[in-house]
Tab-separated table of C-alpha atoms in Angstrom:
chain	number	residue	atom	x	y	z
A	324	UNK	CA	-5.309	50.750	-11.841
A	325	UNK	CA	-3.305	47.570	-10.918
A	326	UNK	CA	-1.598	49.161	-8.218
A	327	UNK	CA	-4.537	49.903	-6.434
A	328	UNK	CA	-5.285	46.254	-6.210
A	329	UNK	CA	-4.468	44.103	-3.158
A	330	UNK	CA	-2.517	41.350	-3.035
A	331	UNK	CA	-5.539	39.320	-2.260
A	332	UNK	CA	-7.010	40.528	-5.752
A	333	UNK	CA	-4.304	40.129	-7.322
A	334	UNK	CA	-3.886	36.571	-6.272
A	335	UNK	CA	-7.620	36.006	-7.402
A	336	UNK	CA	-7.344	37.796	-10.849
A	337	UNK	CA	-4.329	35.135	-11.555
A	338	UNK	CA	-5.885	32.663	-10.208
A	339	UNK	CA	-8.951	33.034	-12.490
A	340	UNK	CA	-6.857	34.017	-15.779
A	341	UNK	CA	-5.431	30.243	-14.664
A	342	UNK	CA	-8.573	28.268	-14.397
A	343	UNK	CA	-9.973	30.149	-17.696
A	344	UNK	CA	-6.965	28.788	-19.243
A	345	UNK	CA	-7.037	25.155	-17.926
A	346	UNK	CA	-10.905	24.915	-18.946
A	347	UNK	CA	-9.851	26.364	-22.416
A	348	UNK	CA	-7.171	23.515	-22.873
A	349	UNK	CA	-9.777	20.957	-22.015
A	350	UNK	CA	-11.938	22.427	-24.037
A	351	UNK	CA	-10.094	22.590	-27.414
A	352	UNK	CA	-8.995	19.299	-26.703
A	353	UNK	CA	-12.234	17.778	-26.620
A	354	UNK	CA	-13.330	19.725	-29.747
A	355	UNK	CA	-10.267	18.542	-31.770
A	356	UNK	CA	-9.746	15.102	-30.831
A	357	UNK	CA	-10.933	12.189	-32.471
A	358	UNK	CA	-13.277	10.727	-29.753
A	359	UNK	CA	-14.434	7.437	-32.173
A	360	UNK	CA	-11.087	6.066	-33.726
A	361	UNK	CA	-10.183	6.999	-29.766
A	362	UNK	CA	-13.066	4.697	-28.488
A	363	UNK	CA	-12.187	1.753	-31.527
A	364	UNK	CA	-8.448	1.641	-30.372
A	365	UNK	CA	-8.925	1.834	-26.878
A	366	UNK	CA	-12.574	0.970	-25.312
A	367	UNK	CA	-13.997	-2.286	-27.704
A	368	UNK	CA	-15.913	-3.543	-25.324
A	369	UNK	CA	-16.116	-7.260	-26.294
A	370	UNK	CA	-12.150	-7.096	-26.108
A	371	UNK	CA	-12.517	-5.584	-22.341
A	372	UNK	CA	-15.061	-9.128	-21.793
A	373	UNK	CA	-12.479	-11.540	-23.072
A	374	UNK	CA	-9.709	-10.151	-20.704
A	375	UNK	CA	-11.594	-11.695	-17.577
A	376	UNK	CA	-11.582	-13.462	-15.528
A	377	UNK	CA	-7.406	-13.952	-16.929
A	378	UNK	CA	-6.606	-10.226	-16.433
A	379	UNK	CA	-7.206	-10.478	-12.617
A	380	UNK	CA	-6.554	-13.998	-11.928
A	381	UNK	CA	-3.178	-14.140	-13.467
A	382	UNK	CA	-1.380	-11.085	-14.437
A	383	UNK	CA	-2.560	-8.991	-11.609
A	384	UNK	CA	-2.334	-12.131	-9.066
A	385	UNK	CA	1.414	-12.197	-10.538
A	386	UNK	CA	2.205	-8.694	-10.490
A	387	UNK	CA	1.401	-8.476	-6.740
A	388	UNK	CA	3.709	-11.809	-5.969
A	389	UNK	CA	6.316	-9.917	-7.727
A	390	UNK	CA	5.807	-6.849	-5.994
A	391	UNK	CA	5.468	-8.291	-2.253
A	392	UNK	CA	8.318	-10.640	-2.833
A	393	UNK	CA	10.530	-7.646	-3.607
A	394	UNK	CA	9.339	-5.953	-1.263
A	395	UNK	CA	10.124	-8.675	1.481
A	396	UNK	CA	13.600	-9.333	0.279
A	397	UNK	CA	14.226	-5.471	-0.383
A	398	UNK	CA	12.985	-4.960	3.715
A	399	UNK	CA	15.375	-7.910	4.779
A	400	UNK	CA	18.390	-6.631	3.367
A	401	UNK	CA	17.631	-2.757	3.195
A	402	UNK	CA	17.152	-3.035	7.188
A	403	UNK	CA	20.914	-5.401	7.374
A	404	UNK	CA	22.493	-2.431	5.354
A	405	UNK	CA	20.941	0.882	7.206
A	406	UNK	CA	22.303	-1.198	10.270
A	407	UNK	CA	25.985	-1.453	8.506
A	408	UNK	CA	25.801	2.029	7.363
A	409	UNK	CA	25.532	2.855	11.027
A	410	UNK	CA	27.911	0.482	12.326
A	411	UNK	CA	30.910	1.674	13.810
A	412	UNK	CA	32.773	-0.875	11.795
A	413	UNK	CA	34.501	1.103	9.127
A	414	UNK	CA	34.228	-1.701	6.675
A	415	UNK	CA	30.914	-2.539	7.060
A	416	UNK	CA	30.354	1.154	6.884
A	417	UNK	CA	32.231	1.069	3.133
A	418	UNK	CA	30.553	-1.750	1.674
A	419	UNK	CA	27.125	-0.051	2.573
A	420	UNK	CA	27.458	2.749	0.867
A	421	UNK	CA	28.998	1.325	-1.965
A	422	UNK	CA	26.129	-0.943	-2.088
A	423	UNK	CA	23.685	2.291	-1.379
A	424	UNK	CA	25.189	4.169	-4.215
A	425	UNK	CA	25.840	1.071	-6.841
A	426	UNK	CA	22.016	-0.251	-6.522
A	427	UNK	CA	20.306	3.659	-6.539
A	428	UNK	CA	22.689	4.313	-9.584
A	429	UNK	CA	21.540	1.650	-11.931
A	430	UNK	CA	18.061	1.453	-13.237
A	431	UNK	CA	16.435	-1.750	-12.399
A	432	UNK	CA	15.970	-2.860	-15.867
A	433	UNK	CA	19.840	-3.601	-16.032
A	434	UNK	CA	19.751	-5.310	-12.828
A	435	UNK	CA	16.698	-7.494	-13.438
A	436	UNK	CA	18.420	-8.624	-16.851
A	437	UNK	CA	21.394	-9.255	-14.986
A	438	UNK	CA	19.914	-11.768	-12.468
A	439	UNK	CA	18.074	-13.272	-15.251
A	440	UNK	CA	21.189	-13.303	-17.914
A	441	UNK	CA	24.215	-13.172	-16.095
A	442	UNK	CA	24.289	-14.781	-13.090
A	443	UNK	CA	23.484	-18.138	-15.056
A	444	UNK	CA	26.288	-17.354	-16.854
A	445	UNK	CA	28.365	-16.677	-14.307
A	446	UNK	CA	27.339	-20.098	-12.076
A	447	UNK	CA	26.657	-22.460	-14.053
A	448	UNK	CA	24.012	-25.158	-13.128
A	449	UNK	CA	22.970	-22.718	-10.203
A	450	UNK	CA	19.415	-22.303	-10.215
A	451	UNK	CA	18.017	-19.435	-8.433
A	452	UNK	CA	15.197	-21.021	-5.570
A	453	UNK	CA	11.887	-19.873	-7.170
A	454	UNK	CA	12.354	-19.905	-10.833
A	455	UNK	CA	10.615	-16.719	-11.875
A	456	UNK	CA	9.330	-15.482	-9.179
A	457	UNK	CA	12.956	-16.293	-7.402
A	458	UNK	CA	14.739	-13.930	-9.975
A	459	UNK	CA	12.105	-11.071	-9.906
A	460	UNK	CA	12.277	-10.951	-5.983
A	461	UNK	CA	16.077	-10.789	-6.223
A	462	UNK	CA	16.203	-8.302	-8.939
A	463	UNK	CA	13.457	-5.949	-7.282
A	464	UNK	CA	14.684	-6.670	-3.819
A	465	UNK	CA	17.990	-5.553	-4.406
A	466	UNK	CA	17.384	-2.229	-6.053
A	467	UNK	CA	14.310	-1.891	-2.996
A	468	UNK	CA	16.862	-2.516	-0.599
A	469	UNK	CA	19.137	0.228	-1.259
A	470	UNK	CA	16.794	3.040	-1.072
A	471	UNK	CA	14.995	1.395	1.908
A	472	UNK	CA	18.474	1.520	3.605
A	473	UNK	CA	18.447	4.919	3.348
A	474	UNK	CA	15.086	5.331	4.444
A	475	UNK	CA	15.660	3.253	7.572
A	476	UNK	CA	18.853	5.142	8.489
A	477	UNK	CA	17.174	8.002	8.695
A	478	UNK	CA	14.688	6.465	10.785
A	479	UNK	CA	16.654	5.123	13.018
A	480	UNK	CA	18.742	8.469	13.405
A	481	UNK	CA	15.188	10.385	14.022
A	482	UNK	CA	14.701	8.068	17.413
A	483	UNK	CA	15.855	10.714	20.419
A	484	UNK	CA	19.207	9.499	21.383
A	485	UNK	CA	17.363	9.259	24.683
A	486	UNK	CA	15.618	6.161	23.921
A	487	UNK	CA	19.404	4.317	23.507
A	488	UNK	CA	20.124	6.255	26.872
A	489	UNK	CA	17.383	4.636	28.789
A	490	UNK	CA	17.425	0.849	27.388
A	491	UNK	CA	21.024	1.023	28.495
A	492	UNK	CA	20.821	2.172	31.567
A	493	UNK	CA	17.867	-0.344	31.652
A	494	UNK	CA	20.846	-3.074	31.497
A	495	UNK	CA	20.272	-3.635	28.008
A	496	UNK	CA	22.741	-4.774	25.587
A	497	UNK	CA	23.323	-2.399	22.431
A	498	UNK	CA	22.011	-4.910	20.545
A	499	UNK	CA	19.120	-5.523	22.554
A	500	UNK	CA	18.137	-2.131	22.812
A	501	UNK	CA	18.335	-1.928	18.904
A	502	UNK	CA	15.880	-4.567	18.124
A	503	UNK	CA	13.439	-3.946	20.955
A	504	UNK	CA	13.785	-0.251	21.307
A	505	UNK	CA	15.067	1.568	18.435
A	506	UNK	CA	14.125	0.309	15.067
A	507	UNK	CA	10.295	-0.720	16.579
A	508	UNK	CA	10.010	3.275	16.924
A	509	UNK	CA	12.128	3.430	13.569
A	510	UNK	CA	9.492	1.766	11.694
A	511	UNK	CA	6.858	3.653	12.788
A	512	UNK	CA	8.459	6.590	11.452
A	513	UNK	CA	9.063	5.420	8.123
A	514	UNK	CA	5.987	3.557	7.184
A	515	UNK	CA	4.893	6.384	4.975
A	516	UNK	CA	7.924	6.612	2.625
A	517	UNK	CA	8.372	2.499	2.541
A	518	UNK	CA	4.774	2.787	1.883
A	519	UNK	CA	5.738	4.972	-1.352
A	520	UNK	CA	8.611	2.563	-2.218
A	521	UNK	CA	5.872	-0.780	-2.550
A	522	UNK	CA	4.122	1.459	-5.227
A	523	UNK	CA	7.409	2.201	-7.177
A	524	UNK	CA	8.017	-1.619	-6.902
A	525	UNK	CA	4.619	-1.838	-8.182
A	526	UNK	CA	4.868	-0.334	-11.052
A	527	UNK	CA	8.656	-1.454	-11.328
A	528	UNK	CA	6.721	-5.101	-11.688
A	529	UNK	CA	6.674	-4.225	-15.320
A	530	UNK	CA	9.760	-4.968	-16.084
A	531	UNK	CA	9.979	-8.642	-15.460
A	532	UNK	CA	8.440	-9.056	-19.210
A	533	UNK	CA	12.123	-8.747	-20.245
A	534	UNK	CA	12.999	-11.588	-18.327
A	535	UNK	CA	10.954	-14.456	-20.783
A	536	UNK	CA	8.416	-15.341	-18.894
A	537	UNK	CA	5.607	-17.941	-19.510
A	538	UNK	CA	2.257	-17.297	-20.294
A	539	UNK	CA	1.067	-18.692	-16.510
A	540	UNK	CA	3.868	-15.736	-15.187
A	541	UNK	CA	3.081	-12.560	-17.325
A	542	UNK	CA	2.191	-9.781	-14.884
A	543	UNK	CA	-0.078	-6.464	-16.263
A	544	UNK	CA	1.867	-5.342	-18.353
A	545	UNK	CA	3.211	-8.218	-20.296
A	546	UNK	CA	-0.446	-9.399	-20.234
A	547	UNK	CA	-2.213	-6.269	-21.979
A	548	UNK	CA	1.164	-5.785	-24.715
A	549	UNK	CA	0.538	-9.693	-25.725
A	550	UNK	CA	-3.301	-9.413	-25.976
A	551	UNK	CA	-3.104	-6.193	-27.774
A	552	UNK	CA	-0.625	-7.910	-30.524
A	553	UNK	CA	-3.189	-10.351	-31.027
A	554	UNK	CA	-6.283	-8.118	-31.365
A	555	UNK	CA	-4.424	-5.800	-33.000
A	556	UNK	CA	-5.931	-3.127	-30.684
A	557	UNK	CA	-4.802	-1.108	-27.533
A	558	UNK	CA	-7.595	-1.736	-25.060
A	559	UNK	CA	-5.957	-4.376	-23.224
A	560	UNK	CA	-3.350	-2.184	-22.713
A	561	UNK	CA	-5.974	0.518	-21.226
A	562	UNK	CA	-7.668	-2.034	-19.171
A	563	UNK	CA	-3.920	-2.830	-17.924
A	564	UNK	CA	-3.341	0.717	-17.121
A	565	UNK	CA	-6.095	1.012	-15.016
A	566	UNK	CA	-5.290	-1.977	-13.009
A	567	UNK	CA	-2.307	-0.287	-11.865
A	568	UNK	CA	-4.520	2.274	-11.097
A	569	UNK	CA	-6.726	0.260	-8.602
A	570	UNK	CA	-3.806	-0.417	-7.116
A	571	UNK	CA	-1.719	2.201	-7.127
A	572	UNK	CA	-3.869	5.192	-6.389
A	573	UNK	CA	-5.382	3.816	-2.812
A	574	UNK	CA	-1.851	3.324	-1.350
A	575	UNK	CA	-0.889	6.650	-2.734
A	576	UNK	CA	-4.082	8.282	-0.708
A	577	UNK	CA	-2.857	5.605	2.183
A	578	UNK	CA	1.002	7.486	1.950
A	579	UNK	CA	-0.790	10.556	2.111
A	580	UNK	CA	-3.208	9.994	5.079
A	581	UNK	CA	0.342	8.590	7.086
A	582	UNK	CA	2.155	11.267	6.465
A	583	UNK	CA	-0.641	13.650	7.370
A	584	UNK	CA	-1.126	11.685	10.955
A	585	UNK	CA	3.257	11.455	10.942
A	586	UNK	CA	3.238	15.577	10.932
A	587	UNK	CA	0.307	16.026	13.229
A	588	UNK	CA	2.126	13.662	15.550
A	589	UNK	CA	5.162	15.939	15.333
């Protein structure tokens, strides 16, 4: 009997036995879980009223600083790097990919603790320009920068080597023809995955609670694990979630939509 079937009926008998399994899951899951203590811990709604106007004002306000200031640095340097990791300099060469594969290999936790801890430590009296928001831009910036490197590179290697050609025979200076020519047309190749690396710093944002910040400098996450200490309850922590969410899940469908437009380009 099954080998008389098609492919194509094959393909829509699995497909089915799939689906009928997915609405099963959901399914017993709704009939076993405990929708009220769910609801108590998680949606009280005169806990969701008292996180506003603060929720939006200050720990998402913050968590975007912190995210666009990383991001800035993180382009900066990530663009002087791809450069050296092109450079026919063999030293400059060396120290980028050292830097490349130092930055990528160490989570950004350890990195954000050691702007905040050790390089006080290791200069005294040196205060980094910023307080704060100083620190988390350097912290985020440099572990940005090292997969935006990468990302730019690549870029810049997917211009036709045509382009060079004709800016130089143009009478431009390599140089020249790099900043006007080359990574202009770079850019506009990469926007999609530098795109994907502002949400990663988004949600990398989080980690700045392990730096001691102030109450006027928590971001979303700090802000919905202190409030949900205090109540003694987890909706702040939900209503923190889905702040990311607002966030996080338009630029993801933005990614998308450039990539789309990038292949149809192609």
């Amino acid at each position: 009997m099954t080998s008389r079937l098609s492919r194509r009926q094959r393909r829509r008998i699995s497909q089915g036995v799939q689906y009928a399994l997915f609405v099963a899951a959901l399914v017993l899951v709704g009939v076993l879980a405990d929708w009220d203590r769910l609801q108590n811990q998680f949606a009280q709604k005169d806990l969701v009223a008292e996180l506003f106007p603060e929720i939006i004002t200050t720990a998402l306000r913050n968590t975007v600083v912190y995210t666009l200031s990383g991001f800035a640095f993180g382009l900066v340097l990530g663009l002087i790097v791809a450069l050296m990791r092109l450079s026919s300099v063999a030293p400059y060469r060396w120290l980028a990919s050292v830097y490349i594969e130092f930055f990528r290999g160490l989570p950004a936790l350890l990195i954000l603790i050691f702007v905040g801890v050790a390089v006080p430590l290791a200069f005294p009296g040196t205060e980094i320009p910023g307080g704060t928001y100083g620190k988390v831009a350097l912290g985020l910036g440099l572990v940005a920068a090292a997969y935006m490197a990468e990302t730019i590179r690549a870029g810049i290697q997917a211009v036709p080597k045509g382009q060079m050609e004709a800016a130089r025979s143009l009478g431009f200076s390599h140089a020249r023809a790099m900043v006007s020519v080359i990574i202009p047309q770079a850019f506009r190749i990469v926007i999609p995955p530098l795109t994907n690396e502002l949400v990663l710093l988004f949600k990398d944002s989080s980690l700045v609670l392990f730096l001691g910040i102030t109450l006027d400098e928590r971001e979303l996450t700090k802000f919905g694990r202190d409030l949900a200490s205090q109540t003694a309850n987890s909706t702040p922590i939900l209503v923190a979630g889905l702040c990311y969410l607002i966030v996080t899940v338009p630029l993801s469908f933005l990614v998308r939509r450039l990539e789309a437009r990038a292949d149809k380009a192609k």
